[in-house]
Coordinates of C-alpha atoms in Angstrom, one line a residue:
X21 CA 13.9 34.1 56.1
X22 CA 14.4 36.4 59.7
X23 CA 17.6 33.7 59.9
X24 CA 19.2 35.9 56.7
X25 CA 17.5 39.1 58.0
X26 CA 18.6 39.0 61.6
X27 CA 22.3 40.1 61.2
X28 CA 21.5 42.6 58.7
X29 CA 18.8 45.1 60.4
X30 CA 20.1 47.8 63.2
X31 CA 20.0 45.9 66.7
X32 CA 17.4 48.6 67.8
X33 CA 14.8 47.4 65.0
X34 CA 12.3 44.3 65.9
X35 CA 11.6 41.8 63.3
X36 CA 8.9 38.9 63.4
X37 CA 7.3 36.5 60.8
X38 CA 3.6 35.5 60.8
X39 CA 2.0 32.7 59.1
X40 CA -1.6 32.0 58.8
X41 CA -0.7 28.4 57.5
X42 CA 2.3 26.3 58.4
X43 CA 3.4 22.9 56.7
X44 CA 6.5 22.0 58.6
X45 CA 5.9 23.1 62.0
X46 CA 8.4 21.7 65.0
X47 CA 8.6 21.1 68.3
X48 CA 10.9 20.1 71.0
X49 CA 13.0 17.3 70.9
X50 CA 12.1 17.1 66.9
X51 CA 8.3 16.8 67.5
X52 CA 5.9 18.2 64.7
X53 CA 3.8 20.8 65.7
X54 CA 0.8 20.7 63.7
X55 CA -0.5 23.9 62.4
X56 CA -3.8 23.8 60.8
X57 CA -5.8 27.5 60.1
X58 CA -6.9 29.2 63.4
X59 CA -3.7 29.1 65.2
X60 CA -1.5 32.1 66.0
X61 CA 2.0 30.8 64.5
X62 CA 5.0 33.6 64.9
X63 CA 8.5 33.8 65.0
X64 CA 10.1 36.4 67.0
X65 CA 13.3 38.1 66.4
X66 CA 15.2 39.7 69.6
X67 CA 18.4 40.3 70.9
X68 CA 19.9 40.5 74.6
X69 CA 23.2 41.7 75.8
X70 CA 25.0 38.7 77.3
X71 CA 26.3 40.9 80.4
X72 CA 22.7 41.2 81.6
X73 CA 20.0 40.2 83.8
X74 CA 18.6 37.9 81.3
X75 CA 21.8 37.4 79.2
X76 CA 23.1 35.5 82.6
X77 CA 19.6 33.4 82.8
X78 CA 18.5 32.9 78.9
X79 CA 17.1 29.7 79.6
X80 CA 14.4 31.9 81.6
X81 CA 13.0 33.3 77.5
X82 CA 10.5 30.6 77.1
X83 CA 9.0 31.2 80.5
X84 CA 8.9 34.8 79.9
X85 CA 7.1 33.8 76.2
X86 CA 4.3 31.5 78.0
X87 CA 3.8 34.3 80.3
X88 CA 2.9 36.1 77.8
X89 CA 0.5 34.5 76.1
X90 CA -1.5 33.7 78.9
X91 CA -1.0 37.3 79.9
X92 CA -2.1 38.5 76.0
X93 CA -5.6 36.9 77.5
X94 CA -5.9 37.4 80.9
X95 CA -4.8 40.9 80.9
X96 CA -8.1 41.8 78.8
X97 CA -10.6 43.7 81.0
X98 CA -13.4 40.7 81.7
X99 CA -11.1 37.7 80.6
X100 CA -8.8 37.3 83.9
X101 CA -10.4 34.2 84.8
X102 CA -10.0 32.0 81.8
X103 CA -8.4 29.3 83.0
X104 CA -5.2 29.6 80.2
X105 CA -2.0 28.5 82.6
X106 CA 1.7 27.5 81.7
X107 CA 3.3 24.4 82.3
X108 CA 7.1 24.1 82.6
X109 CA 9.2 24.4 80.5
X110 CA 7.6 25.8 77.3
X111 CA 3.5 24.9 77.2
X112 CA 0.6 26.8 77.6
X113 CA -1.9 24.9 78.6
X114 CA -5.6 24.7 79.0
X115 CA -6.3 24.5 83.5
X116 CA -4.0 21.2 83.4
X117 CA -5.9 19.2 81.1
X118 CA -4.8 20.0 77.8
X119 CA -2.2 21.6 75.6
X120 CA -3.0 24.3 73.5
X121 CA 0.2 26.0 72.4
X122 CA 4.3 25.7 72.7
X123 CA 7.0 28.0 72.6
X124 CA 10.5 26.8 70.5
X125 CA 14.0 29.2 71.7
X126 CA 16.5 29.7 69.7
X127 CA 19.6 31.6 70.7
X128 CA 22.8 32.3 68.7
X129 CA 25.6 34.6 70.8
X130 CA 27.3 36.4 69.0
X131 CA 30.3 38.6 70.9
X132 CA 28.3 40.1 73.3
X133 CA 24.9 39.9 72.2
X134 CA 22.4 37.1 72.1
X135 CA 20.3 36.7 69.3
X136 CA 17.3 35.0 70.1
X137 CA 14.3 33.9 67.4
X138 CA 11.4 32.6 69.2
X139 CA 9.2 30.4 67.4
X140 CA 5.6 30.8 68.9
X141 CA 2.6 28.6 67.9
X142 CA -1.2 28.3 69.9
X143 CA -4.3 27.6 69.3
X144 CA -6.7 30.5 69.0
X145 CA -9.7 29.7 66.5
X146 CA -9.3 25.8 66.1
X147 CA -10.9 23.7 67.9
X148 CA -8.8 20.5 66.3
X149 CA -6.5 18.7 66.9
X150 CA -6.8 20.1 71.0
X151 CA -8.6 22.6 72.1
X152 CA -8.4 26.6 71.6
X153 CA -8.3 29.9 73.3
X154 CA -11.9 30.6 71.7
X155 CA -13.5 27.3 73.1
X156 CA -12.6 28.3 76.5
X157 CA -13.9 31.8 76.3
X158 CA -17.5 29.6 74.4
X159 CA -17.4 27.8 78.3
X160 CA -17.0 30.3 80.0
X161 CA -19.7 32.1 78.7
X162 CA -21.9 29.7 79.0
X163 CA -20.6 29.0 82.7
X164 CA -20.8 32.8 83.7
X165 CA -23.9 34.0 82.0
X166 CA -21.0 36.4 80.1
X167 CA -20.9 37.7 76.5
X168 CA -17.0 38.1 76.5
X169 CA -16.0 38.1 72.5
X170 CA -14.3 35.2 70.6
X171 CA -10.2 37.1 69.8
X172 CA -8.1 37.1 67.0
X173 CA -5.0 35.5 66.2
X174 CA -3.3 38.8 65.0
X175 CA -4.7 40.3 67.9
X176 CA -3.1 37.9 70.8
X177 CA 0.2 37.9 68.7
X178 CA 0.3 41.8 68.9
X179 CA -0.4 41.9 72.6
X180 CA 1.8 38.8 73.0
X181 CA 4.9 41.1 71.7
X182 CA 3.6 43.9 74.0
X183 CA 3.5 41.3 76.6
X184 CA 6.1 39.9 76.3
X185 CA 8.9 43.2 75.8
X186 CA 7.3 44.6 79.1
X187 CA 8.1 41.5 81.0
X188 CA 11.9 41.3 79.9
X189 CA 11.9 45.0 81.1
X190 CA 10.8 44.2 84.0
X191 CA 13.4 40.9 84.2
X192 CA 15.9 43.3 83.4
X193 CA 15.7 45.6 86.2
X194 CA 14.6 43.0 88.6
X195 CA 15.8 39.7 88.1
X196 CA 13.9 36.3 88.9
X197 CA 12.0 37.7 91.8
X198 CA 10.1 40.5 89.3
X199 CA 8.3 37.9 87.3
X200 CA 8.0 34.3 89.3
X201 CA 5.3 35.5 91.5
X202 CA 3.4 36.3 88.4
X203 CA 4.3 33.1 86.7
X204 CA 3.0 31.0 89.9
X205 CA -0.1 32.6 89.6
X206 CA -0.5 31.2 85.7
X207 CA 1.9 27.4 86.4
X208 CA -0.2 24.3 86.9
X209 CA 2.3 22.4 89.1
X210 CA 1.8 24.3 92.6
X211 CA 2.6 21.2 95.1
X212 CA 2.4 18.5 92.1
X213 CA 3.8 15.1 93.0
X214 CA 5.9 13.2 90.6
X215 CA 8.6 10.4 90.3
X216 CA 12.1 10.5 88.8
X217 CA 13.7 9.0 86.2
X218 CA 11.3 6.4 85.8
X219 CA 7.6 5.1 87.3
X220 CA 9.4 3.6 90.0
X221 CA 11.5 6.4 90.7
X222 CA 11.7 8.2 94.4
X223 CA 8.7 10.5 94.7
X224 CA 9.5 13.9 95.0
X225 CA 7.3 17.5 95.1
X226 CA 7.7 20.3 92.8
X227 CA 8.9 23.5 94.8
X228 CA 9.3 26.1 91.8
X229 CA 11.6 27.3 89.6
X230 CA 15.6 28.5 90.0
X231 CA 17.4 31.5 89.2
X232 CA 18.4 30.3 86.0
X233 CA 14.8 28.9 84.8
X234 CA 15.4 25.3 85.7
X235 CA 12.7 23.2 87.5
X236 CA 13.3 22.9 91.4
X237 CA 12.4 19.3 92.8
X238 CA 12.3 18.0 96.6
X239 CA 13.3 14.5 96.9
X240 CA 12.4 12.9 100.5
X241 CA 15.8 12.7 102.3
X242 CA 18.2 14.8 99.3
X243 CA 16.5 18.1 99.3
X244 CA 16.1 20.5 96.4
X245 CA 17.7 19.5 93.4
X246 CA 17.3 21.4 89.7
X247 CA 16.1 19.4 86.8
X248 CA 17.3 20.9 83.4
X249 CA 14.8 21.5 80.7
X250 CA 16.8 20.8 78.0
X251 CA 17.6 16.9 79.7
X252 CA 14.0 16.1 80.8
X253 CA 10.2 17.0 79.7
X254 CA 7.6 16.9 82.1
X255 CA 5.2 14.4 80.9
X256 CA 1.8 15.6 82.6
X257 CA 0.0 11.9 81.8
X258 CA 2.0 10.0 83.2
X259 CA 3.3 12.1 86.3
X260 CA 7.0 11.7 85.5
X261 CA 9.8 13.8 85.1
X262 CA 11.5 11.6 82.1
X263 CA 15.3 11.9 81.1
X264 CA 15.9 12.0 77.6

């Protein structure tokens, strides 16, 4: 549907789709996402000029989206310290134990423009098949002696989209260095060891993230090198960073 709609509406008007069920939810790399009721499912319409700050670095969206969400969260008066992170390249994750929602970009240029749709899926009121945004405000209740209220789906994607247009405002004017000290703050691999290629690759440590979005590694001997999302996923289980 916003695939038809996209190329039709002015540039200056936002478009997004909202489901409350999906059947045929995906993933990266063809995985299904499953969708059952109590998740916040969306897809997000936007465009950005090519000959900008983020048109140059486009692979930097989906970190900007994960941002968000944990931001839609942790920006609530009382809620800053539920422990919702992100986890390269796309995940937001639960501390670093569990995943709890994905992001899915999309980008089509056309002349100067990008068109981007964002496909946006996490767990807010379902506490199958991982874990939710709900259950972790239910601990931390009961950790803190706090009453902090159980949120909405509609709610988090509204305040996601707030979210989520200051932050590429903010990208915009500032580049990299406007947002990655905010993202540290929410990433779960701060000094995380892993091994390449395989599980008897060289160890290396994670050092951050490059101008262009791509993870940053630091291989004993060789330095920093970048690891492309779009070539390797981060396997949290099995410490790895696996080529595809």
């Amino acid at each position: 549907l916003i695939g038809r709609l996209m190329f039709e509406l002015p540039e200056e008007m936002g478009l997004i789709a909202i489901a409350v069920r999906q059947t045929q939810g995906k993933g990266r790399g063809g995985n299904v996402w499953l969708s059952p009721v109590g998740c916040a499912l969306s897809t997000l319409h936007i465009t950005i000029p090519l000959h900008s700050n983020l048109g140059q670095r486009i692979p930097f969206i989906q970190h900007l989206v994960s941002l968000a969400v944990v931001e839609s969260v942790r920006s609530i008066p009382g809620y800053e310290d539920i422990d919702l992170r992100v986890k390269w390249p796309n995940d937001i994750y639960y501390s670093d134990l569990m995943k709890l929602g994905g992001v899915l970009v999309n980008s089509t240029l056309i002349e100067t423009t990008f068109h981007i749709l964002i496909g946006l899926g996490f767990n807010v009121n379902n506490s199958n098949p991982t874990i939710c945004i709900n259950d972790l405000i239910t601990k931390f209740n009961k950790e803190e002696g706090t009453n902090l209220k159980a949120l909405t789906a509609d709610c988090l994607i509204a305040r996601t989209v707030t979210m989520l247009e200051r932050l590429i405002g903010i990208f915009q004017e500032k580049g990299p260095n406007g947002v990655l000290p905010h993202y540290y703050k929410y990433w779960v691999h701060s000094g995380k060891q892993v091994r390449l290629h395989n599980e008897e690759g060289p160890i290396a440590w994670i050092v951050g993230i490059d101008d262009y979005g791509f993870l940053q590694v630091h291989e004993e001997g060789k330095g920093v090198e970048s690891v492309h999302p779009d070539g390797n996923s981060f396997d949290m289980l099995r410490n790895l960073i696996v080529p595809k």
